[in-house]
Amino acid sequence: MLNRTRSADLDALRLLDDRLRWLSAWTIHNANHLRESTDGLKVGGHQASCASMTAIMAALYFHALGPNDKVAVKPHAGPVLHAIHYLLGSQSREQLENFRGFGGMQSYPSRTKDRIPVDFSTGSVGLGVAITAFASLIQDYLLAHGLMQPEEAGRMVALMGDAELDEGNIYECLIEAYKHDIRNCWWIVDYNRQSLDATTADRMFSRFDEIFASCGWRVVTLKYGKRLEAAFTEEGGEALKRWIDECGNADYAALTYLGGAAWRERLLKDAPACAPILDARDDDALAALMTNLGGHDMEALVEAFDTAQDDVPTLFIAYTIKGQGLPFAGHKDNHAGLMNPGQIAALREKMGIAQGEEWEPYAGLGDNSAEAARMLVERSGVAKVKRERPWNVAEVPFIPAPAGDEQSTQAAFGKILLDLSRAGGALADRIVTTSPDVTVSTNLGAWVNQRGLFRRSELADVFAAAKIPSAQKWGGHQAGQHIELGIAENNLFLMLAALGLAGDVFGERLFPIGTVYDPFIARGLDALNYACYQDARFMLVATPSGVTLGPEGGAHQSINPPLIALGQPGLRHYEPAFVDELALLMEEGFRLMQADDGESVYLRLTTRTIRQVERTDDSWKAGAIQGGYWLREPAPGAEAALVYCGAIAPEALAAWEALKDDVPGLGLLAITSPDLLHRGWSARRSGRWAGKGAEPSHVETLLAPLSRDAGLVTLLDGSPAALSWLGGVLGHRISPLGLDRFGQTGSLEDLYRHYRLDVDAIVEAAAELFLD
């Protein structure tokens, strides 16, 4: 028997369930039917998807969550999250009224664009689920390194629709989570059995228990509400339970939509033994009974959450009705369905809400009921304001370039990290490296030798213990600073996202560095975009790149990553040719990762060893950080310039030497960031169009000394389009060289000749410009 306090809280939670259902539905209705439309487009929203989640979210936010718990909310339940914060007082009516409007609450929860505290952005299906597992690992990392106290730890929670379980990244994450023995993680499935296009397949769902249990998860299934469980004890109850368990998802949804009379007719036909249960109820009571599933039953939800208070990762499968309590509950087309004015008016009347009081937080409740609901909301332990972001937590030391006349940028990257590790300090102690099984081949090995693998429990280096010689001496322990991943690029970028949000989520900023082969950025592109959208800060080192990889062949030779970088907000692409450029740009990257107006950094490196250039001063550095500088200054009014980016520098230099006597004043322009130059140029044009009178962009300043009729030969081991836009800056003629076909195996000499990246190709391209 429930005690009186418990019973009162459950009653209050049921009232809050109703309030969340109403406020989310009304917010969406207002945006689509009441707010003035200037373009005639449907605003949208997901009233049915919200309604299936309101009980779960009421029980979670107003009962189960503590102040340190973090939640990734099902994208289509975003309006419910905002309704919760409206009741908490941390969201305004104006924001609700401007749902999906400019500057208003976003369609899906957004950490950066919503005003309420959003722990993890969601929207790209499945990624918001998976990031919580990596966040739980990062929390353990911070605890192990003394950057958090145990009492500051919380639970990482993901709310998902059952259709999200079709997403492969969830299972990639599940495997990685098992390897790292994650804890303090809840995934709650809104099992309403309806997706955008279809009803969820029946046969697959029985396998989820096995899949998760095999990976160390506890599985809690909330199928029946308390009223249904009580009915199963009545005469005919066994027959009713057997029929429900055997009923297909599509049938259950259709009967829900049709209502009590349809339930009665079908049950009498299929399971006549349950007639006593039917005879004891009218149609409305029967419909209420048959939709009393575990995900809508407050007592069942509270019990389930209360019995999972240890740190075992737990999957809750909560059976629900899509559109519960709304007129299109169960209808197969309800995913994007919207109530019409008559239907919303009927719902308002049913809930006892007076016209004109639709936005009142506790409208329709009596004084005592409203006070009980309000008191429960006030006792909620969830965060009501956004956490202040920690900036500039570590001074970035001067990073010297590794010594050596001939070096590759990839090898130099490893040396720089090794030197940082040996020097120690706040920056080195907060660097966390990670890689999808390419740690050695991307030159992280020396760093790992120094700093170790992160493991919650000791992991001995068996080869070292057996005295087997190896360059890799990797022990795993709680002080380790490298998190090794399997070959799944989605997991790499989700890990970088979680690491890059450590300051925002946990209050302690880390400096994540992830390495991957350049062509395989594309395999995790959705997760990379997701990380950048949240303004996670990290350094992505993609190496090796281009056909410069040589004998490895086309499957490992990248073409389009520079174009990906050009179009990816929140990620600055640098492609240094020389190791002093790399050292400088890594310095800049560490500053950007912790700056208020900063961003993440992508370094595109190669294994090609090239002769380093001699510097007479540091005047090149400012230009390199801005995206480019003249390695060989052009004469005023020069008729041509060679423009290169990255490891193709030796060919560009050799071509410049071959052409300089025939083309007086020929310039040689080193591009360190096509992305940054393009951004500056675009911003300049936007500012000009807006009448702001912006200063010339860096690329305009660089190209200004050239004649307006000058020709540019651009050279890049990647898509030529990444540099060909330079011709549009000041109207110069251009001949772009680069890759527009898949590579193949071969020596660099053969590959550069075949793909027109060699000296002869550059000279020919310059000659063609003058002939034209």
PDB file of C-alpha atoms in Angstrom, residues 141-268:
ATOM      1  CA  TYR A 141      37.843  10.078 -16.655  1.00  0.00           C
ATOM      2  CA  LEU A 142      37.379  13.346 -14.758  1.00  0.00           C
ATOM      3  CA  LEU A 143      36.750  11.476 -11.500  1.00  0.00           C
ATOM      4  CA  ALA A 144      39.823   9.315 -11.989  1.00  0.00           C
ATOM      5  CA  HIS A 145      42.009  12.367 -12.688  1.00  0.00           C
ATOM      6  CA  GLY A 146      40.763  14.277  -9.657  1.00  0.00           C
ATOM      7  CA  LEU A 147      39.019  16.938 -11.741  1.00  0.00           C
ATOM      8  CA  MET A 148      35.628  16.042 -10.237  1.00  0.00           C
ATOM      9  CA  GLN A 149      34.547  14.925  -6.788  1.00  0.00           C
ATOM     10  CA  PRO A 150      32.352  11.807  -6.453  1.00  0.00           C
ATOM     11  CA  GLU A 151      29.462  13.854  -5.062  1.00  0.00           C
ATOM     12  CA  GLU A 152      29.483  15.928  -8.264  1.00  0.00           C
ATOM     13  CA  ALA A 153      28.868  12.901 -10.469  1.00  0.00           C
ATOM     14  CA  GLY A 154      25.528  12.233 -12.097  1.00  0.00           C
ATOM     15  CA  ARG A 155      23.728   9.919 -14.455  1.00  0.00           C
ATOM     16  CA  MET A 156      23.769  10.318 -18.235  1.00  0.00           C
ATOM     17  CA  VAL A 157      20.256   9.770 -19.596  1.00  0.00           C
ATOM     18  CA  ALA A 158      19.020   9.412 -23.179  1.00  0.00           C
ATOM     19  CA  LEU A 159      15.352   9.559 -24.148  1.00  0.00           C
ATOM     20  CA  MET A 160      14.786   7.941 -27.520  1.00  0.00           C
ATOM     21  CA  GLY A 161      12.042   6.935 -29.871  1.00  0.00           C
ATOM     22  CA  ASP A 162      11.940   3.239 -30.684  1.00  0.00           C
ATOM     23  CA  ALA A 163      12.650   3.983 -34.354  1.00  0.00           C
ATOM     24  CA  GLU A 164      16.062   5.302 -33.271  1.00  0.00           C
ATOM     25  CA  LEU A 165      16.999   1.720 -32.434  1.00  0.00           C
ATOM     26  CA  ASP A 166      17.358   1.197 -36.191  1.00  0.00           C
ATOM     27  CA  GLU A 167      20.377   3.517 -36.186  1.00  0.00           C
ATOM     28  CA  GLY A 168      23.670   1.663 -36.567  1.00  0.00           C
ATOM     29  CA  ASN A 169      25.647   4.209 -34.575  1.00  0.00           C
ATOM     30  CA  ILE A 170      23.778   3.084 -31.443  1.00  0.00           C
ATOM     31  CA  TYR A 171      25.198  -0.420 -31.753  1.00  0.00           C
ATOM     32  CA  GLU A 172      28.681   0.804 -32.611  1.00  0.00           C
ATOM     33  CA  CYS A 173      28.482   2.849 -29.425  1.00  0.00           C
ATOM     34  CA  LEU A 174      27.077  -0.079 -27.429  1.00  0.00           C
ATOM     35  CA  ILE A 175      30.082  -2.231 -28.304  1.00  0.00           C
ATOM     36  CA  GLU A 176      32.535   0.522 -27.358  1.00  0.00           C
ATOM     37  CA  ALA A 177      30.659   1.204 -24.122  1.00  0.00           C
ATOM     38  CA  TYR A 178      30.979  -2.447 -23.174  1.00  0.00           C
ATOM     39  CA  LYS A 179      34.726  -2.426 -23.833  1.00  0.00           C
ATOM     40  CA  HIS A 180      35.151   0.537 -21.501  1.00  0.00           C
ATOM     41  CA  ASP A 181      32.744  -0.752 -18.846  1.00  0.00           C
ATOM     42  CA  ILE A 182      30.608   2.377 -18.769  1.00  0.00           C
ATOM     43  CA  ARG A 183      28.303   3.067 -15.840  1.00  0.00           C
ATOM     44  CA  ASN A 184      25.731   5.588 -14.639  1.00  0.00           C
ATOM     45  CA  CYS A 185      23.895   5.583 -17.945  1.00  0.00           C
ATOM     46  CA  TRP A 186      20.158   5.216 -18.618  1.00  0.00           C
ATOM     47  CA  TRP A 187      18.600   4.839 -22.033  1.00  0.00           C
ATOM     48  CA  ILE A 188      14.813   5.139 -22.005  1.00  0.00           C
ATOM     49  CA  VAL A 189      12.939   3.915 -25.070  1.00  0.00           C
ATOM     50  CA  ASP A 190       9.577   5.480 -25.901  1.00  0.00           C
ATOM     51  CA  TYR A 191       8.268   2.277 -27.432  1.00  0.00           C
ATOM     52  CA  ASN A 192       5.201   3.688 -29.180  1.00  0.00           C
ATOM     53  CA  ARG A 193       5.780   1.312 -32.117  1.00  0.00           C
ATOM     54  CA  GLN A 194       5.186   3.963 -34.768  1.00  0.00           C
ATOM     55  CA  SER A 195       7.762   5.806 -36.864  1.00  0.00           C
ATOM     56  CA  LEU A 196       7.450   8.398 -39.616  1.00  0.00           C
ATOM     57  CA  ASP A 197       6.486   5.952 -42.349  1.00  0.00           C
ATOM     58  CA  ALA A 198       5.479   2.753 -40.666  1.00  0.00           C
ATOM     59  CA  THR A 199       4.621   0.729 -37.610  1.00  0.00           C
ATOM     60  CA  THR A 200       7.662  -0.777 -35.908  1.00  0.00           C
ATOM     61  CA  ALA A 201       8.402  -4.364 -36.949  1.00  0.00           C
ATOM     62  CA  ASP A 202       7.206  -6.869 -34.338  1.00  0.00           C
ATOM     63  CA  ARG A 203       9.840  -9.555 -34.710  1.00  0.00           C
ATOM     64  CA  MET A 204      12.922  -7.392 -34.021  1.00  0.00           C
ATOM     65  CA  PHE A 205      11.905  -6.034 -30.671  1.00  0.00           C
ATOM     66  CA  SER A 206      12.231  -9.350 -28.864  1.00  0.00           C
ATOM     67  CA  ARG A 207      15.950  -9.253 -29.677  1.00  0.00           C
ATOM     68  CA  PHE A 208      16.769  -5.946 -27.990  1.00  0.00           C
ATOM     69  CA  ASP A 209      16.766  -7.515 -24.521  1.00  0.00           C
ATOM     70  CA  GLU A 210      19.380 -10.028 -25.654  1.00  0.00           C
ATOM     71  CA  ILE A 211      21.547  -7.463 -27.434  1.00  0.00           C
ATOM     72  CA  PHE A 212      21.734  -5.087 -24.482  1.00  0.00           C
ATOM     73  CA  ALA A 213      21.978  -7.786 -21.818  1.00  0.00           C
ATOM     74  CA  SER A 214      24.917  -9.349 -23.669  1.00  0.00           C
ATOM     75  CA  CYS A 215      26.706  -5.981 -23.414  1.00  0.00           C
ATOM     76  CA  GLY A 216      26.260  -5.772 -19.660  1.00  0.00           C
ATOM     77  CA  TRP A 217      23.104  -3.685 -19.518  1.00  0.00           C
ATOM     78  CA  ARG A 218      20.158  -4.255 -17.232  1.00  0.00           C
ATOM     79  CA  VAL A 219      16.928  -4.280 -19.251  1.00  0.00           C
ATOM     80  CA  VAL A 220      13.725  -3.084 -17.570  1.00  0.00           C
ATOM     81  CA  THR A 221      10.550  -3.518 -19.589  1.00  0.00           C
ATOM     82  CA  LEU A 222       7.489  -1.462 -18.636  1.00  0.00           C
ATOM     83  CA  LYS A 223       4.795  -3.031 -20.739  1.00  0.00           C
ATOM     84  CA  TYR A 224       1.681  -2.898 -18.545  1.00  0.00           C
ATOM     85  CA  GLY A 225       0.306  -0.195 -16.323  1.00  0.00           C
ATOM     86  CA  LYS A 226      -1.048  -0.952 -12.877  1.00  0.00           C
ATOM     87  CA  ARG A 227      -4.680  -1.052 -14.035  1.00  0.00           C
ATOM     88  CA  LEU A 228      -3.879  -3.614 -16.708  1.00  0.00           C
ATOM     89  CA  GLU A 229      -1.896  -5.691 -14.225  1.00  0.00           C
ATOM     90  CA  ALA A 230      -4.879  -5.613 -11.870  1.00  0.00           C
ATOM     91  CA  ALA A 231      -7.197  -6.650 -14.708  1.00  0.00           C
ATOM     92  CA  PHE A 232      -4.988  -9.664 -15.400  1.00  0.00           C
ATOM     93  CA  THR A 233      -5.927 -10.979 -11.938  1.00  0.00           C
ATOM     94  CA  GLU A 234      -9.644 -10.812 -12.745  1.00  0.00           C
ATOM     95  CA  GLU A 235     -11.655 -13.570 -14.341  1.00  0.00           C
ATOM     96  CA  GLY A 236     -10.566 -13.653 -17.997  1.00  0.00           C
ATOM     97  CA  GLY A 237      -7.358 -11.817 -17.182  1.00  0.00           C
ATOM     98  CA  GLU A 238      -5.025 -14.549 -18.428  1.00  0.00           C
ATOM     99  CA  ALA A 239      -6.798 -14.599 -21.778  1.00  0.00           C
ATOM    100  CA  LEU A 240      -6.530 -10.799 -22.033  1.00  0.00           C
ATOM    101  CA  LYS A 241      -2.815 -10.827 -21.262  1.00  0.00           C
ATOM    102  CA  ARG A 242      -2.180 -13.608 -23.762  1.00  0.00           C
ATOM    103  CA  TRP A 243      -4.072 -11.702 -26.469  1.00  0.00           C
ATOM    104  CA  ILE A 244      -2.145  -8.468 -25.790  1.00  0.00           C
ATOM    105  CA  ASP A 245       1.203 -10.275 -25.904  1.00  0.00           C
ATOM    106  CA  GLU A 246       0.319 -11.843 -29.245  1.00  0.00           C
ATOM    107  CA  CYS A 247      -1.225  -8.718 -30.799  1.00  0.00           C
ATOM    108  CA  GLY A 248       0.804  -7.086 -33.573  1.00  0.00           C
ATOM    109  CA  ASN A 249       1.934  -3.479 -33.271  1.00  0.00           C
ATOM    110  CA  ALA A 250      -0.141  -2.282 -36.235  1.00  0.00           C
ATOM    111  CA  ASP A 251      -3.300  -3.926 -34.874  1.00  0.00           C
ATOM    112  CA  TYR A 252      -2.796  -2.400 -31.445  1.00  0.00           C
ATOM    113  CA  ALA A 253      -2.311   1.062 -32.920  1.00  0.00           C
ATOM    114  CA  ALA A 254      -5.378   0.796 -35.154  1.00  0.00           C
ATOM    115  CA  LEU A 255      -7.613  -0.392 -32.294  1.00  0.00           C
ATOM    116  CA  THR A 256      -6.343   2.424 -30.116  1.00  0.00           C
ATOM    117  CA  TYR A 257      -7.440   4.926 -32.740  1.00  0.00           C
ATOM    118  CA  LEU A 258     -10.836   3.253 -33.254  1.00  0.00           C
ATOM    119  CA  GLY A 259     -11.658   3.251 -29.535  1.00  0.00           C
ATOM    120  CA  GLY A 260     -13.592   1.223 -26.972  1.00  0.00           C
ATOM    121  CA  ALA A 261     -16.235  -0.287 -29.244  1.00  0.00           C
ATOM    122  CA  ALA A 262     -13.579  -1.610 -31.600  1.00  0.00           C
ATOM    123  CA  TRP A 263     -11.583  -3.050 -28.702  1.00  0.00           C
ATOM    124  CA  ARG A 264     -14.710  -4.832 -27.459  1.00  0.00           C
ATOM    125  CA  GLU A 265     -15.631  -6.297 -30.839  1.00  0.00           C
ATOM    126  CA  ARG A 266     -12.111  -7.522 -31.514  1.00  0.00           C
ATOM    127  CA  LEU A 267     -11.547  -9.039 -28.087  1.00  0.00           C
ATOM    128  CA  LEU A 268     -14.878 -10.863 -28.111  1.00  0.00           C
TER     129      LEU A 268
END
